[in-house]
PDB file of C-alpha atoms and ligand atoms in Angstrom:
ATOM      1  CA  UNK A 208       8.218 -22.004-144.306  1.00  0.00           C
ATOM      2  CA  UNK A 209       5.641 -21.596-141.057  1.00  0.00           C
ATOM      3  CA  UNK A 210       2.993 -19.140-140.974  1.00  0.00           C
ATOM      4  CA  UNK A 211       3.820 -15.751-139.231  1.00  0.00           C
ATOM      5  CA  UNK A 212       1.466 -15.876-136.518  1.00  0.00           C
ATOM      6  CA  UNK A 213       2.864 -19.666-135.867  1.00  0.00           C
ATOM      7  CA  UNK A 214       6.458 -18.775-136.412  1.00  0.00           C
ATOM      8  CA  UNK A 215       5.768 -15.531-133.753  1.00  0.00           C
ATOM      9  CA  UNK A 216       3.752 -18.184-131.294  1.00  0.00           C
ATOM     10  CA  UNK A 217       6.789 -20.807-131.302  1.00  0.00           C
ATOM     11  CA  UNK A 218       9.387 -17.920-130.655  1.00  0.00           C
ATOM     12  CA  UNK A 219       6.956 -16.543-128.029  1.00  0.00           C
ATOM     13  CA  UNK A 220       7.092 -20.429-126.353  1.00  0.00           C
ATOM     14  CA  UNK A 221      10.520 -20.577-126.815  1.00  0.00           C
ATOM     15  CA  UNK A 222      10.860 -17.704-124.109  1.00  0.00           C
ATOM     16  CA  UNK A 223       8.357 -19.540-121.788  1.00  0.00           C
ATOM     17  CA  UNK A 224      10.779 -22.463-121.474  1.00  0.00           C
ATOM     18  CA  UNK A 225      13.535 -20.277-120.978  1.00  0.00           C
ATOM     19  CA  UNK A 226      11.573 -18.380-118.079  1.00  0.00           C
ATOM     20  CA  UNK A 227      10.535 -21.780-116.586  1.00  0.00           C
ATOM     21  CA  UNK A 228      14.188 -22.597-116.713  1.00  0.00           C
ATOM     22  CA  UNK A 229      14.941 -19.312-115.210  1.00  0.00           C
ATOM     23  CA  UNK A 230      12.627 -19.763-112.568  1.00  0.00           C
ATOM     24  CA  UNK A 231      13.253 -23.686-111.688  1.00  0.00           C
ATOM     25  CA  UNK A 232      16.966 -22.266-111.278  1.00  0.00           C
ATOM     26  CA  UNK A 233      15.583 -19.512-109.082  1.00  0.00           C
ATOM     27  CA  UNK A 234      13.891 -22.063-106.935  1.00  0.00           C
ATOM     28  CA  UNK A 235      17.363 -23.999-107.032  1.00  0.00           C
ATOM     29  CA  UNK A 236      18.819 -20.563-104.768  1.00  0.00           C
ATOM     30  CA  UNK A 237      16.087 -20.586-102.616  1.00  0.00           C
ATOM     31  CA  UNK A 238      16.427 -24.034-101.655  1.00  0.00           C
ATOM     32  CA  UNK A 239      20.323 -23.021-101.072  1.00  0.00           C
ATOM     33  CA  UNK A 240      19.609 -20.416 -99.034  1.00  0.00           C
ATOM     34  CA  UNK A 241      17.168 -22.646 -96.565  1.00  0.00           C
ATOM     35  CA  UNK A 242      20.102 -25.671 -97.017  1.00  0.00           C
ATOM     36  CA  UNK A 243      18.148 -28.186 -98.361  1.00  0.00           C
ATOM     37  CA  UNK A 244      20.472 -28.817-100.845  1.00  0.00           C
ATOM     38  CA  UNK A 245      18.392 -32.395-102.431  1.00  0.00           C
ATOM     39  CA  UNK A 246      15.944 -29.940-103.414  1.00  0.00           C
ATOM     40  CA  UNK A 247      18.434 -27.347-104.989  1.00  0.00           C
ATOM     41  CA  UNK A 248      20.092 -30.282-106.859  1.00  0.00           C
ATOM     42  CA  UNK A 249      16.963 -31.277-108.174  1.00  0.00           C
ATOM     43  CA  UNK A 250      15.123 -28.077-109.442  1.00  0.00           C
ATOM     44  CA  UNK A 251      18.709 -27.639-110.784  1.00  0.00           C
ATOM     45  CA  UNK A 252      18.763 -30.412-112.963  1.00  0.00           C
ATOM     46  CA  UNK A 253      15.154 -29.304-114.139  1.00  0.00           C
ATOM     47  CA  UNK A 254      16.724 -25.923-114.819  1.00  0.00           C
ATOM     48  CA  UNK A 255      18.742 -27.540-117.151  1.00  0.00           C
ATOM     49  CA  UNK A 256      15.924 -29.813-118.811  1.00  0.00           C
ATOM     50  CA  UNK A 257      13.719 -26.833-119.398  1.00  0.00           C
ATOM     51  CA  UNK A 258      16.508 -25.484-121.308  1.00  0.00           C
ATOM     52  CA  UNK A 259      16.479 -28.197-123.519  1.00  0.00           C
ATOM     53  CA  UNK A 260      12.778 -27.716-124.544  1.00  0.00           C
ATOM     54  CA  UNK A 261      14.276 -24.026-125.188  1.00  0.00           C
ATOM     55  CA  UNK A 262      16.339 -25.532-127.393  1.00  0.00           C
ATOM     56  CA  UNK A 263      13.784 -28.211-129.038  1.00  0.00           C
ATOM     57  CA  UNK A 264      11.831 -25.229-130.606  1.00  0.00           C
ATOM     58  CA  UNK A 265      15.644 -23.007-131.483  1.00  0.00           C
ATOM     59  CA  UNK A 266      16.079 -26.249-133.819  1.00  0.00           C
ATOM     60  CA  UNK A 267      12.963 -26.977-134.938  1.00  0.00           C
ATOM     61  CA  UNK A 268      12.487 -23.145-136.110  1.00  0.00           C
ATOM     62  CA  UNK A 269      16.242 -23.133-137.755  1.00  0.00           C
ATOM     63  CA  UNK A 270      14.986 -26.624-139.370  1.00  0.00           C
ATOM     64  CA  UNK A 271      12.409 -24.687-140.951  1.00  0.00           C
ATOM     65  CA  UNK A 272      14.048 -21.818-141.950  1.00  0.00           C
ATOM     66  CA  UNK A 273      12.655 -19.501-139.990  1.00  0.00           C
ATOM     67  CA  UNK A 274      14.329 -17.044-137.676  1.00  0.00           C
ATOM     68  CA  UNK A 275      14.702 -17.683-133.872  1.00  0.00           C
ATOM     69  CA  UNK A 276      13.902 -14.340-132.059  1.00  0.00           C
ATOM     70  CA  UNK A 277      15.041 -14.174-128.506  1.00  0.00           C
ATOM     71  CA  UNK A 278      13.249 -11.970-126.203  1.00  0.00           C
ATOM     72  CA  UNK A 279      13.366 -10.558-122.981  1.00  0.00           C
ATOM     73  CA  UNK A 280      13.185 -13.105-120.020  1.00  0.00           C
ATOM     74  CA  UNK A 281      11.100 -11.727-117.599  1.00  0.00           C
ATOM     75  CA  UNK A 282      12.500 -12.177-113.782  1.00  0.00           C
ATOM     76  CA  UNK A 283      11.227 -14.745-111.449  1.00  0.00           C
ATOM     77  CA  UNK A 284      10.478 -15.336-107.844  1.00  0.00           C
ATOM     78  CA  UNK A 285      13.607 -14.701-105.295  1.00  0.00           C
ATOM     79  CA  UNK A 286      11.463 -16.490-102.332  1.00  0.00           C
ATOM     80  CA  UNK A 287       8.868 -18.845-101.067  1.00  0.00           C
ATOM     81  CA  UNK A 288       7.254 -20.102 -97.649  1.00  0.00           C
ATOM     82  CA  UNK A 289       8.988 -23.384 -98.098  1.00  0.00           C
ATOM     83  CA  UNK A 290       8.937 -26.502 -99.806  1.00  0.00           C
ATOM     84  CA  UNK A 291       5.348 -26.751-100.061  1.00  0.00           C
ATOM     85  CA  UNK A 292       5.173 -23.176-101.354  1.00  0.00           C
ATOM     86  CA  UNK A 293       7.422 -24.365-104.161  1.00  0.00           C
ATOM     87  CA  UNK A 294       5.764 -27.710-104.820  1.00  0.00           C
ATOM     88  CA  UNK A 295       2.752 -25.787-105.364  1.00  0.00           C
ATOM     89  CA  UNK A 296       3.764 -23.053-107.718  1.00  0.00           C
ATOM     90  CA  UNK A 297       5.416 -25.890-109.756  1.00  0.00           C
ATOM     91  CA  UNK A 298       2.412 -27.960-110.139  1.00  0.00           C
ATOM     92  CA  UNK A 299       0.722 -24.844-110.976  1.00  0.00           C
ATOM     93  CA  UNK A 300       3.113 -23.377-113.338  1.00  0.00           C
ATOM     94  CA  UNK A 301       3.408 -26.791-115.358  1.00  0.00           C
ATOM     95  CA  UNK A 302      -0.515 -26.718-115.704  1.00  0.00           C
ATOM     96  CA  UNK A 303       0.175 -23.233-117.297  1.00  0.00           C
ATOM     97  CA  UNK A 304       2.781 -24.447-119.569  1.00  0.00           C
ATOM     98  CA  UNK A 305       0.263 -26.858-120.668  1.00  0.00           C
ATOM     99  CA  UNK A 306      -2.393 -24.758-121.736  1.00  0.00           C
ATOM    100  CA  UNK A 307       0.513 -22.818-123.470  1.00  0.00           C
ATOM    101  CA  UNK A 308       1.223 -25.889-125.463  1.00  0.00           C
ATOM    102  CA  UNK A 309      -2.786 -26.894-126.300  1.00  0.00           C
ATOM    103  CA  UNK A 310      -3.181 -23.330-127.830  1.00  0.00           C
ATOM    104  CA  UNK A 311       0.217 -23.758-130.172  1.00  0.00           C
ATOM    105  CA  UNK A 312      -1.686 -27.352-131.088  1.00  0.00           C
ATOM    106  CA  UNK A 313      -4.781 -25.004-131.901  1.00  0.00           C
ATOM    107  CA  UNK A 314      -3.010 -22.805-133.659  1.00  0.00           C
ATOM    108  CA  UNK A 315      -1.003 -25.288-135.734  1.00  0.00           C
ATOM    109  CA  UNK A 316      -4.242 -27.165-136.154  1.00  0.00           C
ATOM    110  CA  UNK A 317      -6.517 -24.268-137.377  1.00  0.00           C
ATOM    111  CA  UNK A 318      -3.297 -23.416-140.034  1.00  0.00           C
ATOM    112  CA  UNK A 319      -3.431 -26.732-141.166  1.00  0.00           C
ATOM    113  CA  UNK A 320       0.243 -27.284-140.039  1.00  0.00           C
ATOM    114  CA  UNK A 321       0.882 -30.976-140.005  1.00  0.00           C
ATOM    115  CA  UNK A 322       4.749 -30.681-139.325  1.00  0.00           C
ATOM    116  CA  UNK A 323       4.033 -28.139-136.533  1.00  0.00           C
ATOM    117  CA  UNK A 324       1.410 -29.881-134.939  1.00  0.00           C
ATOM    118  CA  UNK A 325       3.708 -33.110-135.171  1.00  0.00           C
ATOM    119  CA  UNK A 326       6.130 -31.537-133.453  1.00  0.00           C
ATOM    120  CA  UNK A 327       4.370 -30.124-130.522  1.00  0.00           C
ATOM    121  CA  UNK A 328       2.930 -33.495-130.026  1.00  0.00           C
ATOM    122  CA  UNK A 329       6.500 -34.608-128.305  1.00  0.00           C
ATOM    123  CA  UNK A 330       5.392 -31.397-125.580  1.00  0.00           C
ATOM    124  CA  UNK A 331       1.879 -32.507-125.179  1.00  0.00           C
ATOM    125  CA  UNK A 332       3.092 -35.991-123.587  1.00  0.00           C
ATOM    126  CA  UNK A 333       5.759 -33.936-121.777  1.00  0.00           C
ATOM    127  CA  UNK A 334       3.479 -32.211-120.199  1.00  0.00           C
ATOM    128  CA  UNK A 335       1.588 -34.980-118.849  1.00  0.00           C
ATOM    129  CA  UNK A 336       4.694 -36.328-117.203  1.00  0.00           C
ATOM    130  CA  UNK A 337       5.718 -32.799-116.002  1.00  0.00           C
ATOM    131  CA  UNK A 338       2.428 -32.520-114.137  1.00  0.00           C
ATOM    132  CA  UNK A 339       2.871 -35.966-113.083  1.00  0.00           C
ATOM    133  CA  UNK A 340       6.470 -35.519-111.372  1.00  0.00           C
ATOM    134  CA  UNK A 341       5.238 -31.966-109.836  1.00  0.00           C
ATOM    135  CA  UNK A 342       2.346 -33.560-108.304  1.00  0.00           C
ATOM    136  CA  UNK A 343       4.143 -36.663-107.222  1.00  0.00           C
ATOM    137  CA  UNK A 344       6.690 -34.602-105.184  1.00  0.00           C
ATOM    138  CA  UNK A 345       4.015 -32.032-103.966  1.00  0.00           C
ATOM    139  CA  UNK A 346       2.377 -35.116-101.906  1.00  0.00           C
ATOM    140  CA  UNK A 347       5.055 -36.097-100.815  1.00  0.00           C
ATOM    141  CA  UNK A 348       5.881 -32.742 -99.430  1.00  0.00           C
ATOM    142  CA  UNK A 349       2.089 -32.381 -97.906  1.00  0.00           C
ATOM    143  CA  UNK A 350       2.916 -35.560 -96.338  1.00  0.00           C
ATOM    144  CA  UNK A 351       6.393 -34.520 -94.387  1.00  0.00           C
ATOM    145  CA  UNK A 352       4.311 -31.405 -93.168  1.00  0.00           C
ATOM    146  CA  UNK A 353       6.170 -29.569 -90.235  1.00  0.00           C
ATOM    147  CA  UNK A 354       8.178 -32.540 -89.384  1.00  0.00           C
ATOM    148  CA  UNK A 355      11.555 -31.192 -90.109  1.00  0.00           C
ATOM    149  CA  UNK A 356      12.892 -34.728 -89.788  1.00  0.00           C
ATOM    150  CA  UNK A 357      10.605 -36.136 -92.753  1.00  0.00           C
ATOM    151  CA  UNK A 358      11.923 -32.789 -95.046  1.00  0.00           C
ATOM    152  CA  UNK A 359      15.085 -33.485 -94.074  1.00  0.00           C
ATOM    153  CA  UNK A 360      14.705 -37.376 -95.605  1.00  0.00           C
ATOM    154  CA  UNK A 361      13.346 -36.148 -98.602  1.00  0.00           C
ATOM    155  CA  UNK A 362      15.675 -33.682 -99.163  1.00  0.00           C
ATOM    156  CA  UNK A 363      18.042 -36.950 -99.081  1.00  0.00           C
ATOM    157  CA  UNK A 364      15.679 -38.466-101.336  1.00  0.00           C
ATOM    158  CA  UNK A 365      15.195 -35.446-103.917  1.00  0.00           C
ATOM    159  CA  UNK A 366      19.205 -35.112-103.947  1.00  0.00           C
ATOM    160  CA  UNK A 367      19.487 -38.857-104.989  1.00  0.00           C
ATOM    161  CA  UNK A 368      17.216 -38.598-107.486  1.00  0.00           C
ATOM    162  CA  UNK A 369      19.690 -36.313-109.085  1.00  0.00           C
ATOM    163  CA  UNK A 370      23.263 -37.841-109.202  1.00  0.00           C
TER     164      UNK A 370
HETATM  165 FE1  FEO B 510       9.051 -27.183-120.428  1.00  0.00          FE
HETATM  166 FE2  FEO B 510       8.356 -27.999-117.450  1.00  0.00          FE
HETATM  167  O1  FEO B 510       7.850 -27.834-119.241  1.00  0.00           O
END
């Protein structure tokens, strides 16, 4: 048994992962569309990874016995100005997540929810590691700049990365 508000904040996370899944997946099309298909393989695969964190707080809620509500998923992003573009709203959208996932410690902390708070501990390191990866690639991207033939090496690199 969680706490309401907790039980509502968890179900309300659950839905962030599935939007940042949602819009990795978008950012997968995009890269399609511009054929740099490294890059499309890649934000693919992290499609699929934020789905799992979806599914990290679907179990841990059923483990409680407390229901999973599934909201809307708001839509994301059709288009960017290019890699860096993307690269950027990553970084940026993983430093979001992460103050998402400091409040749900806050809240778990000021309910005195040990098991809670336990849990989200696994997303706090996450998080470090997803802001890690988002930066790494963003320099790298900064560093190809407009030379197509650079992009064109790391889209080689990115698609590697993947398989
Ligand atoms: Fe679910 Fe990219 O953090």
């Amino acid at each position: 048994m969680i706490d309401e508000e907790m039980v509502n904040a968890l179900n309300k996370q659950l839905n962030a992962e599935l939007y940042s899944g949602y819009l990795y997946l978008s950012m997968a099309t995009y890269f399609e569309s511009i054929d740099l298909p490294g890059f499309a393989s890649w934000n693919k695969d992290h499609a699929h990874e934020e789905f799992t964190h979806a599914m990290k707080f679907y179990d841990y809620l059923v483990s409680r016995g407390e229901q999973v509500i599934l909201g809307e998923i708001e839509a994301p992003p059709t288009e960017w100005e290019g890699a860096l573009a993307v690269y950027d709203h990553i970084l940026k959208h993983e430093q979001l997540v992460t103050g998402l996932i400091n409040k749900l410690v806050d809240l778990a902390i000021s309910k005195k929810d040990h098991a809670t708070n336990n849990f989200l501990q696994w997303f706090i390191s996450e998080q470090v590691e997803e802001e890690e990866t988002a930066n790494g690639i963003l320099q790298k991207v900064k560093l190809a700049g407009e030379d197509s033939r650079a992009l064109l090496f790391l889209d080689n690199e990115m698609g590697s990365a993947t398989e």
